[in-house]
């Protein structure tokens, strides 16, 4: 699970930051999922190591322009490339209406299937490996945050122990590795969980933007390996945050702390904190770390590979 930030500015792009979009790359499936798609997102993808041809799902939080103005252009490019079979798009009510209007007025006809899913709180997508859920956030328009949860995997299968029990190799090993109970030809019953190590806990990512501090963001981020949360304003500009229903750096940190997340990555920064201004992003980072030390600030093209729990624990133990 590899996260790439394609746009980390709020409202408008700057010279160094594009507007909102985050890619989640799943190399084992040769897939890319996109969260929000601000103007210029496809240009950002072209400047990265990501492949548009691997795009399979797009999750939209809300219909403000800095989160959707790049969507129709990206979908059109996928059609012209000719190697896209289907893209599923998830988002709030009227997203389907918006895309149909864009297609109609620009005379854009896509040569592949697009299915738009209007989301409601709860599960919005599930397969054998992942579950994606959403919850309502607190913003000026209908907005959803998303949680991507990798399903737990059976522990490592002990082949030597299986051999010592004279269990013949083959399809039976696969069944035992999945934790199933198998009856052997000689009548013995073997419980696969006894031949496997502890289950491997699945990784979890939460994506919360745009929102002021709210309980649902904490729900989405519960025990997350990574919480991606907007921090549009400094704590010193909290009044602006309340007026516009955005988060400060300290609100993002409080969300991570309440949810017991492993790592907070802040994004969606107001251009008012660009280099040279009285308050900079280093100040926002300092504010957040005073509450939640495991905090980082995102920048365009920043990539973070989410470690498996076992790998993270071993790395922590070696320090």
PDB file of C-alpha atoms in Angstrom:
ATOM      1  CA  UNK A   1       0.000   0.000   0.000  1.00  0.00           C
ATOM      2  CA  UNK A   2       1.845   3.022  -1.322  1.00  0.00           C
ATOM      3  CA  UNK A   3       0.487   6.549  -0.831  1.00  0.00           C
ATOM      4  CA  UNK A   4       1.487   9.354  -3.207  1.00  0.00           C
ATOM      5  CA  UNK A   5       0.360  12.931  -2.626  1.00  0.00           C
ATOM      6  CA  UNK A   6      -0.461  14.556  -5.957  1.00  0.00           C
ATOM      7  CA  UNK A   7      -1.845  17.805  -4.585  1.00  0.00           C
ATOM      8  CA  UNK A   8      -1.518  19.308  -1.105  1.00  0.00           C
ATOM      9  CA  UNK A   9      -2.841  22.865  -1.445  1.00  0.00           C
ATOM     10  CA  UNK A  10      -6.322  24.020  -0.494  1.00  0.00           C
ATOM     11  CA  UNK A  11      -8.551  26.121  -2.741  1.00  0.00           C
ATOM     12  CA  UNK A  12      -6.045  27.103  -5.415  1.00  0.00           C
ATOM     13  CA  UNK A  13      -2.752  25.701  -6.701  1.00  0.00           C
ATOM     14  CA  UNK A  14       0.538  27.386  -5.890  1.00  0.00           C
ATOM     15  CA  UNK A  15       3.906  27.214  -7.637  1.00  0.00           C
ATOM     16  CA  UNK A  16       4.914  24.200  -5.569  1.00  0.00           C
ATOM     17  CA  UNK A  17       1.577  22.618  -4.637  1.00  0.00           C
ATOM     18  CA  UNK A  18      -1.337  21.446  -6.728  1.00  0.00           C
ATOM     19  CA  UNK A  19      -4.894  21.111  -5.397  1.00  0.00           C
ATOM     20  CA  UNK A  20      -6.223  17.997  -3.684  1.00  0.00           C
ATOM     21  CA  UNK A  21      -5.529  14.467  -4.843  1.00  0.00           C
ATOM     22  CA  UNK A  22      -3.983  11.414  -3.201  1.00  0.00           C
ATOM     23  CA  UNK A  23      -3.137   8.169  -4.999  1.00  0.00           C
ATOM     24  CA  UNK A  24      -3.085   4.769  -3.335  1.00  0.00           C
ATOM     25  CA  UNK A  25      -1.021   2.277  -5.318  1.00  0.00           C
ATOM     26  CA  UNK A  26      -1.613  -1.445  -4.815  1.00  0.00           C
ATOM     27  CA  UNK A  27       1.347  -3.069  -6.630  1.00  0.00           C
ATOM     28  CA  UNK A  28       0.258  -6.649  -5.948  1.00  0.00           C
ATOM     29  CA  UNK A  29      -2.927  -5.958  -7.948  1.00  0.00           C
ATOM     30  CA  UNK A  30      -1.367  -3.556 -10.496  1.00  0.00           C
ATOM     31  CA  UNK A  31      -4.056  -1.083  -9.422  1.00  0.00           C
ATOM     32  CA  UNK A  32      -4.207   2.573  -8.449  1.00  0.00           C
ATOM     33  CA  UNK A  33      -7.023   4.165  -6.464  1.00  0.00           C
ATOM     34  CA  UNK A  34      -7.457   7.926  -6.394  1.00  0.00           C
ATOM     35  CA  UNK A  35      -8.890  10.047  -3.603  1.00  0.00           C
ATOM     36  CA  UNK A  36     -10.153  13.392  -4.910  1.00  0.00           C
ATOM     37  CA  UNK A  37      -9.140  14.811  -8.257  1.00  0.00           C
ATOM     38  CA  UNK A  38      -8.449  18.523  -8.298  1.00  0.00           C
ATOM     39  CA  UNK A  39      -7.589  20.424 -11.466  1.00  0.00           C
ATOM     40  CA  UNK A  40      -4.295  19.264 -12.983  1.00  0.00           C
ATOM     41  CA  UNK A  41      -4.267  15.880 -11.271  1.00  0.00           C
ATOM     42  CA  UNK A  42      -3.533  14.032 -14.523  1.00  0.00           C
ATOM     43  CA  UNK A  43      -0.504  16.278 -15.068  1.00  0.00           C
ATOM     44  CA  UNK A  44       0.713  15.351 -11.589  1.00  0.00           C
ATOM     45  CA  UNK A  45       0.287  11.651 -12.381  1.00  0.00           C
ATOM     46  CA  UNK A  46       2.347  12.109 -15.549  1.00  0.00           C
ATOM     47  CA  UNK A  47       5.127  13.702 -13.495  1.00  0.00           C
ATOM     48  CA  UNK A  48       5.140  10.802 -11.056  1.00  0.00           C
ATOM     49  CA  UNK A  49       5.951   7.089 -11.275  1.00  0.00           C
ATOM     50  CA  UNK A  50       2.237   6.251 -11.302  1.00  0.00           C
ATOM     51  CA  UNK A  51       0.483   4.811 -14.348  1.00  0.00           C
ATOM     52  CA  UNK A  52      -2.874   6.146 -15.491  1.00  0.00           C
ATOM     53  CA  UNK A  53      -3.510   2.747 -17.077  1.00  0.00           C
ATOM     54  CA  UNK A  54      -3.690   1.214 -13.566  1.00  0.00           C
ATOM     55  CA  UNK A  55      -6.434   3.559 -12.372  1.00  0.00           C
ATOM     56  CA  UNK A  56      -9.472   1.504 -11.339  1.00  0.00           C
ATOM     57  CA  UNK A  57     -11.307   3.443  -8.594  1.00  0.00           C
ATOM     58  CA  UNK A  58     -11.798   7.103  -7.708  1.00  0.00           C
ATOM     59  CA  UNK A  59     -13.224   8.228  -4.372  1.00  0.00           C
ATOM     60  CA  UNK A  60     -14.493  11.815  -4.170  1.00  0.00           C
ATOM     61  CA  UNK A  61     -15.059  13.477  -0.793  1.00  0.00           C
ATOM     62  CA  UNK A  62     -17.220  16.416  -1.905  1.00  0.00           C
ATOM     63  CA  UNK A  63     -18.072  18.566  -4.904  1.00  0.00           C
ATOM     64  CA  UNK A  64     -15.963  21.665  -4.259  1.00  0.00           C
ATOM     65  CA  UNK A  65     -13.930  22.552  -7.336  1.00  0.00           C
ATOM     66  CA  UNK A  66     -10.481  22.029  -5.833  1.00  0.00           C
ATOM     67  CA  UNK A  67     -11.468  18.377  -5.337  1.00  0.00           C
ATOM     68  CA  UNK A  68     -13.232  17.579  -8.637  1.00  0.00           C
ATOM     69  CA  UNK A  69     -12.219  19.978 -11.423  1.00  0.00           C
ATOM     70  CA  UNK A  70      -9.634  17.488 -12.707  1.00  0.00           C
ATOM     71  CA  UNK A  71     -11.991  14.535 -12.796  1.00  0.00           C
ATOM     72  CA  UNK A  72     -13.573  14.859 -16.231  1.00  0.00           C
ATOM     73  CA  UNK A  73     -10.247  15.599 -17.909  1.00  0.00           C
ATOM     74  CA  UNK A  74      -8.646  12.548 -16.332  1.00  0.00           C
ATOM     75  CA  UNK A  75     -11.556  10.299 -17.340  1.00  0.00           C
ATOM     76  CA  UNK A  76     -11.388  11.610 -20.908  1.00  0.00           C
ATOM     77  CA  UNK A  77      -7.654  10.902 -21.080  1.00  0.00           C
ATOM     78  CA  UNK A  78      -8.249   7.354 -19.866  1.00  0.00           C
ATOM     79  CA  UNK A  79     -10.672   6.918 -22.762  1.00  0.00           C
ATOM     80  CA  UNK A  80      -8.295   8.306 -25.365  1.00  0.00           C
ATOM     81  CA  UNK A  81      -5.473   6.082 -24.090  1.00  0.00           C
ATOM     82  CA  UNK A  82      -7.584   3.104 -25.126  1.00  0.00           C
ATOM     83  CA  UNK A  83      -6.443   0.654 -22.455  1.00  0.00           C
ATOM     84  CA  UNK A  84      -9.079   1.356 -19.780  1.00  0.00           C
ATOM     85  CA  UNK A  85     -11.904  -1.156 -19.455  1.00  0.00           C
ATOM     86  CA  UNK A  86     -13.797   0.216 -16.452  1.00  0.00           C
ATOM     87  CA  UNK A  87     -13.478   2.818 -13.700  1.00  0.00           C
ATOM     88  CA  UNK A  88     -15.667   2.936 -10.605  1.00  0.00           C
ATOM     89  CA  UNK A  89     -16.262   6.408  -9.158  1.00  0.00           C
ATOM     90  CA  UNK A  90     -17.582   6.890  -5.631  1.00  0.00           C
ATOM     91  CA  UNK A  91     -18.854  10.114  -4.132  1.00  0.00           C
ATOM     92  CA  UNK A  92     -21.676  12.238  -2.729  1.00  0.00           C
ATOM     93  CA  UNK A  93     -25.089  12.858  -4.324  1.00  0.00           C
ATOM     94  CA  UNK A  94     -25.079  14.782  -7.639  1.00  0.00           C
ATOM     95  CA  UNK A  95     -21.598  13.561  -8.608  1.00  0.00           C
ATOM     96  CA  UNK A  96     -23.225  11.464 -11.338  1.00  0.00           C
ATOM     97  CA  UNK A  97     -25.208  14.509 -12.478  1.00  0.00           C
ATOM     98  CA  UNK A  98     -22.036  16.603 -12.589  1.00  0.00           C
ATOM     99  CA  UNK A  99     -20.177  14.051 -14.731  1.00  0.00           C
ATOM    100  CA  UNK A 100     -23.103  13.623 -17.121  1.00  0.00           C
ATOM    101  CA  UNK A 101     -23.308  17.406 -17.570  1.00  0.00           C
ATOM    102  CA  UNK A 102     -19.552  17.627 -18.247  1.00  0.00           C
ATOM    103  CA  UNK A 103     -19.814  14.840 -20.799  1.00  0.00           C
ATOM    104  CA  UNK A 104     -22.873  16.318 -22.486  1.00  0.00           C
ATOM    105  CA  UNK A 105     -21.673  19.916 -22.816  1.00  0.00           C
ATOM    106  CA  UNK A 106     -18.161  18.970 -23.912  1.00  0.00           C
ATOM    107  CA  UNK A 107     -19.403  16.240 -26.283  1.00  0.00           C
ATOM    108  CA  UNK A 108     -17.123  13.748 -24.539  1.00  0.00           C
ATOM    109  CA  UNK A 109     -17.994  10.120 -25.214  1.00  0.00           C
ATOM    110  CA  UNK A 110     -16.006   7.572 -23.255  1.00  0.00           C
ATOM    111  CA  UNK A 111     -15.158   4.240 -24.881  1.00  0.00           C
ATOM    112  CA  UNK A 112     -15.145   2.378 -21.588  1.00  0.00           C
ATOM    113  CA  UNK A 113     -17.532   1.774 -18.711  1.00  0.00           C
ATOM    114  CA  UNK A 114     -17.867   4.226 -15.831  1.00  0.00           C
ATOM    115  CA  UNK A 115     -20.023   3.321 -12.866  1.00  0.00           C
ATOM    116  CA  UNK A 116     -20.798   6.119 -10.427  1.00  0.00           C
ATOM    117  CA  UNK A 117     -21.712   5.017  -6.905  1.00  0.00           C
ATOM    118  CA  UNK A 118     -23.527   7.486  -4.659  1.00  0.00           C
ATOM    119  CA  UNK A 119     -22.147   6.751  -1.205  1.00  0.00           C
ATOM    120  CA  UNK A 120     -23.875   6.612   2.149  1.00  0.00           C
ATOM    121  CA  UNK A 121     -22.252   6.065   5.559  1.00  0.00           C
ATOM    122  CA  UNK A 122     -21.030   2.491   5.837  1.00  0.00           C
ATOM    123  CA  UNK A 123     -19.374   0.085   3.411  1.00  0.00           C
ATOM    124  CA  UNK A 124     -18.967   1.498  -0.097  1.00  0.00           C
ATOM    125  CA  UNK A 125     -16.670  -1.179  -1.545  1.00  0.00           C
ATOM    126  CA  UNK A 126     -15.440  -4.611  -0.505  1.00  0.00           C
ATOM    127  CA  UNK A 127     -13.473  -7.463  -2.058  1.00  0.00           C
ATOM    128  CA  UNK A 128     -11.327 -10.348  -0.812  1.00  0.00           C
ATOM    129  CA  UNK A 129      -8.528  -8.026   0.327  1.00  0.00           C
ATOM    130  CA  UNK A 130     -10.025  -4.640   1.221  1.00  0.00           C
ATOM    131  CA  UNK A 131     -13.035  -2.932   2.718  1.00  0.00           C
ATOM    132  CA  UNK A 132     -13.668   0.765   2.080  1.00  0.00           C
ATOM    133  CA  UNK A 133     -16.105   2.578   4.350  1.00  0.00           C
ATOM    134  CA  UNK A 134     -17.176   6.199   4.597  1.00  0.00           C
ATOM    135  CA  UNK A 135     -18.685   8.577   7.148  1.00  0.00           C
ATOM    136  CA  UNK A 136     -20.115  12.095   6.941  1.00  0.00           C
ATOM    137  CA  UNK A 137     -17.714  14.881   7.842  1.00  0.00           C
ATOM    138  CA  UNK A 138     -18.515  18.481   8.896  1.00  0.00           C
ATOM    139  CA  UNK A 139     -18.072  20.926   6.020  1.00  0.00           C
ATOM    140  CA  UNK A 140     -20.104  23.530   4.132  1.00  0.00           C
ATOM    141  CA  UNK A 141     -21.389  20.949   1.642  1.00  0.00           C
ATOM    142  CA  UNK A 142     -22.086  17.212   1.897  1.00  0.00           C
ATOM    143  CA  UNK A 143     -18.686  15.637   2.513  1.00  0.00           C
ATOM    144  CA  UNK A 144     -17.482  12.118   3.214  1.00  0.00           C
ATOM    145  CA  UNK A 145     -14.247  10.796   4.654  1.00  0.00           C
ATOM    146  CA  UNK A 146     -12.988   7.335   3.700  1.00  0.00           C
ATOM    147  CA  UNK A 147     -11.325   4.447   5.522  1.00  0.00           C
ATOM    148  CA  UNK A 148      -9.438   1.782   3.576  1.00  0.00           C
ATOM    149  CA  UNK A 149      -8.955  -1.386   5.638  1.00  0.00           C
ATOM    150  CA  UNK A 150      -6.876  -4.307   4.461  1.00  0.00           C
ATOM    151  CA  UNK A 151      -8.308  -7.584   5.730  1.00  0.00           C
ATOM    152  CA  UNK A 152      -6.303  -9.619   8.231  1.00  0.00           C
ATOM    153  CA  UNK A 153      -4.245 -12.450   6.766  1.00  0.00           C
ATOM    154  CA  UNK A 154      -3.582 -15.890   8.265  1.00  0.00           C
ATOM    155  CA  UNK A 155      -0.228 -16.203   9.991  1.00  0.00           C
ATOM    156  CA  UNK A 156       2.813 -17.775   8.401  1.00  0.00           C
ATOM    157  CA  UNK A 157       2.300 -21.486   7.628  1.00  0.00           C
ATOM    158  CA  UNK A 158       4.828 -23.786   9.330  1.00  0.00           C
ATOM    159  CA  UNK A 159       5.791 -26.205   6.542  1.00  0.00           C
ATOM    160  CA  UNK A 160       8.291 -28.091   8.699  1.00  0.00           C
ATOM    161  CA  UNK A 161       5.677 -28.778  11.354  1.00  0.00           C
ATOM    162  CA  UNK A 162       3.291 -30.019   8.671  1.00  0.00           C
ATOM    163  CA  UNK A 163       5.980 -32.389   7.346  1.00  0.00           C
ATOM    164  CA  UNK A 164       6.706 -33.647  10.875  1.00  0.00           C
ATOM    165  CA  UNK A 165       3.020 -34.560  11.166  1.00  0.00           C
ATOM    166  CA  UNK A 166       3.314 -36.482   7.901  1.00  0.00           C
ATOM    167  CA  UNK A 167       0.750 -34.259   6.187  1.00  0.00           C
ATOM    168  CA  UNK A 168       1.130 -34.761   2.436  1.00  0.00           C
ATOM    169  CA  UNK A 169       1.873 -31.565   0.477  1.00  0.00           C
ATOM    170  CA  UNK A 170      -0.484 -30.247  -2.161  1.00  0.00           C
ATOM    171  CA  UNK A 171      -3.882 -28.597  -2.011  1.00  0.00           C
ATOM    172  CA  UNK A 172      -4.174 -29.545   1.677  1.00  0.00           C
ATOM    173  CA  UNK A 173      -1.380 -27.096   2.537  1.00  0.00           C
ATOM    174  CA  UNK A 174      -3.379 -24.274   0.987  1.00  0.00           C
ATOM    175  CA  UNK A 175      -6.453 -25.198   3.027  1.00  0.00           C
ATOM    176  CA  UNK A 176      -4.445 -25.390   6.243  1.00  0.00           C
ATOM    177  CA  UNK A 177      -2.740 -22.079   5.494  1.00  0.00           C
ATOM    178  CA  UNK A 178      -6.189 -20.467   5.269  1.00  0.00           C
ATOM    179  CA  UNK A 179      -6.900 -21.783   8.767  1.00  0.00           C
ATOM    180  CA  UNK A 180      -9.340 -24.446   7.649  1.00  0.00           C
ATOM    181  CA  UNK A 181      -9.838 -27.778   9.426  1.00  0.00           C
ATOM    182  CA  UNK A 182      -8.942 -30.712   7.174  1.00  0.00           C
ATOM    183  CA  UNK A 183      -9.612 -34.447   7.529  1.00  0.00           C
ATOM    184  CA  UNK A 184      -6.704 -36.481   6.160  1.00  0.00           C
ATOM    185  CA  UNK A 185      -7.002 -39.789   4.312  1.00  0.00           C
ATOM    186  CA  UNK A 186      -5.873 -41.670   7.434  1.00  0.00           C
ATOM    187  CA  UNK A 187      -8.775 -40.164   9.390  1.00  0.00           C
ATOM    188  CA  UNK A 188      -6.825 -37.593  11.377  1.00  0.00           C
ATOM    189  CA  UNK A 189      -8.337 -34.120  11.721  1.00  0.00           C
ATOM    190  CA  UNK A 190      -5.930 -31.186  11.545  1.00  0.00           C
ATOM    191  CA  UNK A 191      -6.825 -27.614  12.458  1.00  0.00           C
ATOM    192  CA  UNK A 192      -4.936 -25.232  10.189  1.00  0.00           C
ATOM    193  CA  UNK A 193      -4.751 -22.502  12.841  1.00  0.00           C
ATOM    194  CA  UNK A 194      -2.447 -24.782  14.865  1.00  0.00           C
ATOM    195  CA  UNK A 195       0.073 -24.781  12.011  1.00  0.00           C
ATOM    196  CA  UNK A 196      -0.014 -21.023  11.438  1.00  0.00           C
ATOM    197  CA  UNK A 197       1.534 -18.166  13.339  1.00  0.00           C
ATOM    198  CA  UNK A 198      -0.419 -15.208  14.661  1.00  0.00           C
ATOM    199  CA  UNK A 199      -2.683 -13.561  12.064  1.00  0.00           C
ATOM    200  CA  UNK A 200      -1.174 -10.632  10.211  1.00  0.00           C
ATOM    201  CA  UNK A 201      -3.193  -7.549  11.046  1.00  0.00           C
ATOM    202  CA  UNK A 202      -4.348  -5.660   7.951  1.00  0.00           C
ATOM    203  CA  UNK A 203      -3.229  -2.084   7.367  1.00  0.00           C
ATOM    204  CA  UNK A 204      -5.651   0.828   7.653  1.00  0.00           C
ATOM    205  CA  UNK A 205      -5.658   4.266   6.045  1.00  0.00           C
ATOM    206  CA  UNK A 206      -8.087   7.107   6.780  1.00  0.00           C
ATOM    207  CA  UNK A 207      -8.627  10.081   4.466  1.00  0.00           C
ATOM    208  CA  UNK A 208     -10.434  13.035   6.042  1.00  0.00           C
ATOM    209  CA  UNK A 209     -10.850  16.273   4.097  1.00  0.00           C
ATOM    210  CA  UNK A 210     -12.539  18.782   4.109  1.00  0.00           C
ATOM    211  CA  UNK A 211     -13.833  19.028   7.654  1.00  0.00           C
ATOM    212  CA  UNK A 212     -13.659  20.773  10.954  1.00  0.00           C
ATOM    213  CA  UNK A 213     -12.935  18.512  13.949  1.00  0.00           C
ATOM    214  CA  UNK A 214     -15.739  15.942  14.241  1.00  0.00           C
ATOM    215  CA  UNK A 215     -16.406  12.583  15.892  1.00  0.00           C
ATOM    216  CA  UNK A 216     -16.832  10.758  12.565  1.00  0.00           C
ATOM    217  CA  UNK A 217     -13.262  11.583  11.577  1.00  0.00           C
ATOM    218  CA  UNK A 218     -12.133   9.892  14.790  1.00  0.00           C
ATOM    219  CA  UNK A 219     -14.251   6.856  13.898  1.00  0.00           C
ATOM    220  CA  UNK A 220     -12.663   6.619  10.448  1.00  0.00           C
ATOM    221  CA  UNK A 221      -9.155   6.996  11.857  1.00  0.00           C
ATOM    222  CA  UNK A 222      -9.523   4.489  14.710  1.00  0.00           C
ATOM    223  CA  UNK A 223      -6.247   2.513  15.009  1.00  0.00           C
ATOM    224  CA  UNK A 224      -5.223   3.657  11.525  1.00  0.00           C
ATOM    225  CA  UNK A 225      -1.672   3.073  10.365  1.00  0.00           C
ATOM    226  CA  UNK A 226      -1.939   6.389   8.535  1.00  0.00           C
ATOM    227  CA  UNK A 227      -4.403   9.242   8.985  1.00  0.00           C
ATOM    228  CA  UNK A 228      -4.377  11.720   6.111  1.00  0.00           C
ATOM    229  CA  UNK A 229      -6.142  14.783   7.478  1.00  0.00           C
ATOM    230  CA  UNK A 230      -6.600  18.304   6.246  1.00  0.00           C
ATOM    231  CA  UNK A 231      -4.868  21.117   8.144  1.00  0.00           C
ATOM    232  CA  UNK A 232      -5.968  24.140   6.166  1.00  0.00           C
ATOM    233  CA  UNK A 233      -5.184  26.612   8.941  1.00  0.00           C
ATOM    234  CA  UNK A 234      -2.726  27.232  11.723  1.00  0.00           C
ATOM    235  CA  UNK A 235      -4.026  27.118  15.280  1.00  0.00           C
ATOM    236  CA  UNK A 236      -3.363  30.864  15.317  1.00  0.00           C
ATOM    237  CA  UNK A 237      -6.055  31.234  12.627  1.00  0.00           C
ATOM    238  CA  UNK A 238      -8.626  29.042  14.367  1.00  0.00           C
ATOM    239  CA  UNK A 239     -11.366  31.635  13.908  1.00  0.00           C
ATOM    240  CA  UNK A 240     -11.047  31.273  10.118  1.00  0.00           C
ATOM    241  CA  UNK A 241     -11.265  27.493  10.501  1.00  0.00           C
ATOM    242  CA  UNK A 242     -14.530  27.763  12.426  1.00  0.00           C
ATOM    243  CA  UNK A 243     -15.960  30.230   9.917  1.00  0.00           C
ATOM    244  CA  UNK A 244     -15.138  28.038   6.913  1.00  0.00           C
ATOM    245  CA  UNK A 245     -15.547  24.624   8.562  1.00  0.00           C
ATOM    246  CA  UNK A 246     -11.960  23.570   7.970  1.00  0.00           C
ATOM    247  CA  UNK A 247      -9.424  22.092  10.370  1.00  0.00           C
ATOM    248  CA  UNK A 248      -6.434  23.623  12.048  1.00  0.00           C
ATOM    249  CA  UNK A 249      -3.213  21.706  12.573  1.00  0.00           C
ATOM    250  CA  UNK A 250      -4.215  21.121  16.198  1.00  0.00           C
ATOM    251  CA  UNK A 251      -7.632  19.730  15.204  1.00  0.00           C
ATOM    252  CA  UNK A 252      -5.927  17.227  12.897  1.00  0.00           C
ATOM    253  CA  UNK A 253      -3.577  16.249  15.728  1.00  0.00           C
ATOM    254  CA  UNK A 254      -6.475  15.895  18.196  1.00  0.00           C
ATOM    255  CA  UNK A 255      -8.228  13.588  15.734  1.00  0.00           C
ATOM    256  CA  UNK A 256      -5.126  11.394  15.419  1.00  0.00           C
ATOM    257  CA  UNK A 257      -4.666  11.314  19.195  1.00  0.00           C
ATOM    258  CA  UNK A 258      -8.299  10.440  19.926  1.00  0.00           C
ATOM    259  CA  UNK A 259      -8.236   7.695  17.285  1.00  0.00           C
ATOM    260  CA  UNK A 260      -4.889   6.272  18.464  1.00  0.00           C
ATOM    261  CA  UNK A 261      -3.566   6.421  14.913  1.00  0.00           C
ATOM    262  CA  UNK A 262       0.025   5.413  14.229  1.00  0.00           C
ATOM    263  CA  UNK A 263       0.927   8.324  11.947  1.00  0.00           C
ATOM    264  CA  UNK A 264      -0.710  11.624  10.967  1.00  0.00           C
ATOM    265  CA  UNK A 265       0.110  13.177   7.601  1.00  0.00           C
ATOM    266  CA  UNK A 266      -1.343  16.666   7.261  1.00  0.00           C
ATOM    267  CA  UNK A 267      -2.341  18.090   3.878  1.00  0.00           C
ATOM    268  CA  UNK A 268      -4.653  20.690   2.221  1.00  0.00           C
ATOM    269  CA  UNK A 269      -2.688  23.727   3.399  1.00  0.00           C
ATOM    270  CA  UNK A 270      -3.858  27.282   2.802  1.00  0.00           C
ATOM    271  CA  UNK A 271      -1.568  29.239   0.447  1.00  0.00           C
ATOM    272  CA  UNK A 272      -1.304  31.852   3.210  1.00  0.00           C
ATOM    273  CA  UNK A 273       1.422  29.668   4.768  1.00  0.00           C
ATOM    274  CA  UNK A 274       3.688  29.692   1.714  1.00  0.00           C
ATOM    275  CA  UNK A 275       7.386  30.419   2.295  1.00  0.00           C
ATOM    276  CA  UNK A 276       8.054  34.039   3.199  1.00  0.00           C
ATOM    277  CA  UNK A 277       4.843  34.590   5.133  1.00  0.00           C
ATOM    278  CA  UNK A 278       4.689  35.304   8.858  1.00  0.00           C
ATOM    279  CA  UNK A 279       3.377  31.813   9.628  1.00  0.00           C
ATOM    280  CA  UNK A 280       4.817  28.840   7.731  1.00  0.00           C
ATOM    281  CA  UNK A 281       4.174  25.127   7.513  1.00  0.00           C
ATOM    282  CA  UNK A 282       6.944  24.481  10.026  1.00  0.00           C
ATOM    283  CA  UNK A 283       4.764  26.315  12.541  1.00  0.00           C
ATOM    284  CA  UNK A 284       1.751  24.123  11.707  1.00  0.00           C
ATOM    285  CA  UNK A 285       3.936  21.038  12.129  1.00  0.00           C
ATOM    286  CA  UNK A 286       5.199  22.278  15.500  1.00  0.00           C
ATOM    287  CA  UNK A 287       1.616  22.947  16.649  1.00  0.00           C
ATOM    288  CA  UNK A 288       0.487  19.461  15.670  1.00  0.00           C
ATOM    289  CA  UNK A 289       3.487  17.646  17.138  1.00  0.00           C
ATOM    290  CA  UNK A 290       2.879  19.324  20.500  1.00  0.00           C
ATOM    291  CA  UNK A 291      -0.301  17.211  20.631  1.00  0.00           C
ATOM    292  CA  UNK A 292       0.569  14.231  18.431  1.00  0.00           C
ATOM    293  CA  UNK A 293       4.337  13.747  17.937  1.00  0.00           C
ATOM    294  CA  UNK A 294       4.019  11.259  15.036  1.00  0.00           C
ATOM    295  CA  UNK A 295       2.986  13.952  12.563  1.00  0.00           C
ATOM    296  CA  UNK A 296       4.358  14.854   9.140  1.00  0.00           C
ATOM    297  CA  UNK A 297       3.413  17.526   6.587  1.00  0.00           C
ATOM    298  CA  UNK A 298       2.738  16.301   3.068  1.00  0.00           C
ATOM    299  CA  UNK A 299       4.215  17.842  -0.065  1.00  0.00           C
ATOM    300  CA  UNK A 300       3.476  17.171  -3.719  1.00  0.00           C
ATOM    301  CA  UNK A 301       4.910  13.843  -4.934  1.00  0.00           C
ATOM    302  CA  UNK A 302       5.680  12.703  -1.393  1.00  0.00           C
ATOM    303  CA  UNK A 303       5.376   8.901  -1.288  1.00  0.00           C
ATOM    304  CA  UNK A 304       4.837   6.828   1.807  1.00  0.00           C
ATOM    305  CA  UNK A 305       4.775   3.038   1.844  1.00  0.00           C
ATOM    306  CA  UNK A 306       2.532   1.785   4.631  1.00  0.00           C
ATOM    307  CA  UNK A 307       4.474  -0.905   6.509  1.00  0.00           C
ATOM    308  CA  UNK A 308       2.836  -4.088   7.658  1.00  0.00           C
ATOM    309  CA  UNK A 309       2.293  -4.189  11.409  1.00  0.00           C
ATOM    310  CA  UNK A 310       4.924  -6.905  11.904  1.00  0.00           C
ATOM    311  CA  UNK A 311       7.511  -4.929   9.910  1.00  0.00           C
ATOM    312  CA  UNK A 312       6.728  -1.751  11.819  1.00  0.00           C
ATOM    313  CA  UNK A 313       7.043  -3.532  15.177  1.00  0.00           C
ATOM    314  CA  UNK A 314      10.386  -5.068  14.216  1.00  0.00           C
ATOM    315  CA  UNK A 315      11.676  -1.680  13.025  1.00  0.00           C
ATOM    316  CA  UNK A 316      10.568  -0.071  16.295  1.00  0.00           C
ATOM    317  CA  UNK A 317      12.182  -2.835  18.364  1.00  0.00           C
ATOM    318  CA  UNK A 318      15.522  -2.391  16.569  1.00  0.00           C
ATOM    319  CA  UNK A 319      15.753   1.304  17.456  1.00  0.00           C
TER     320      UNK A 319
END
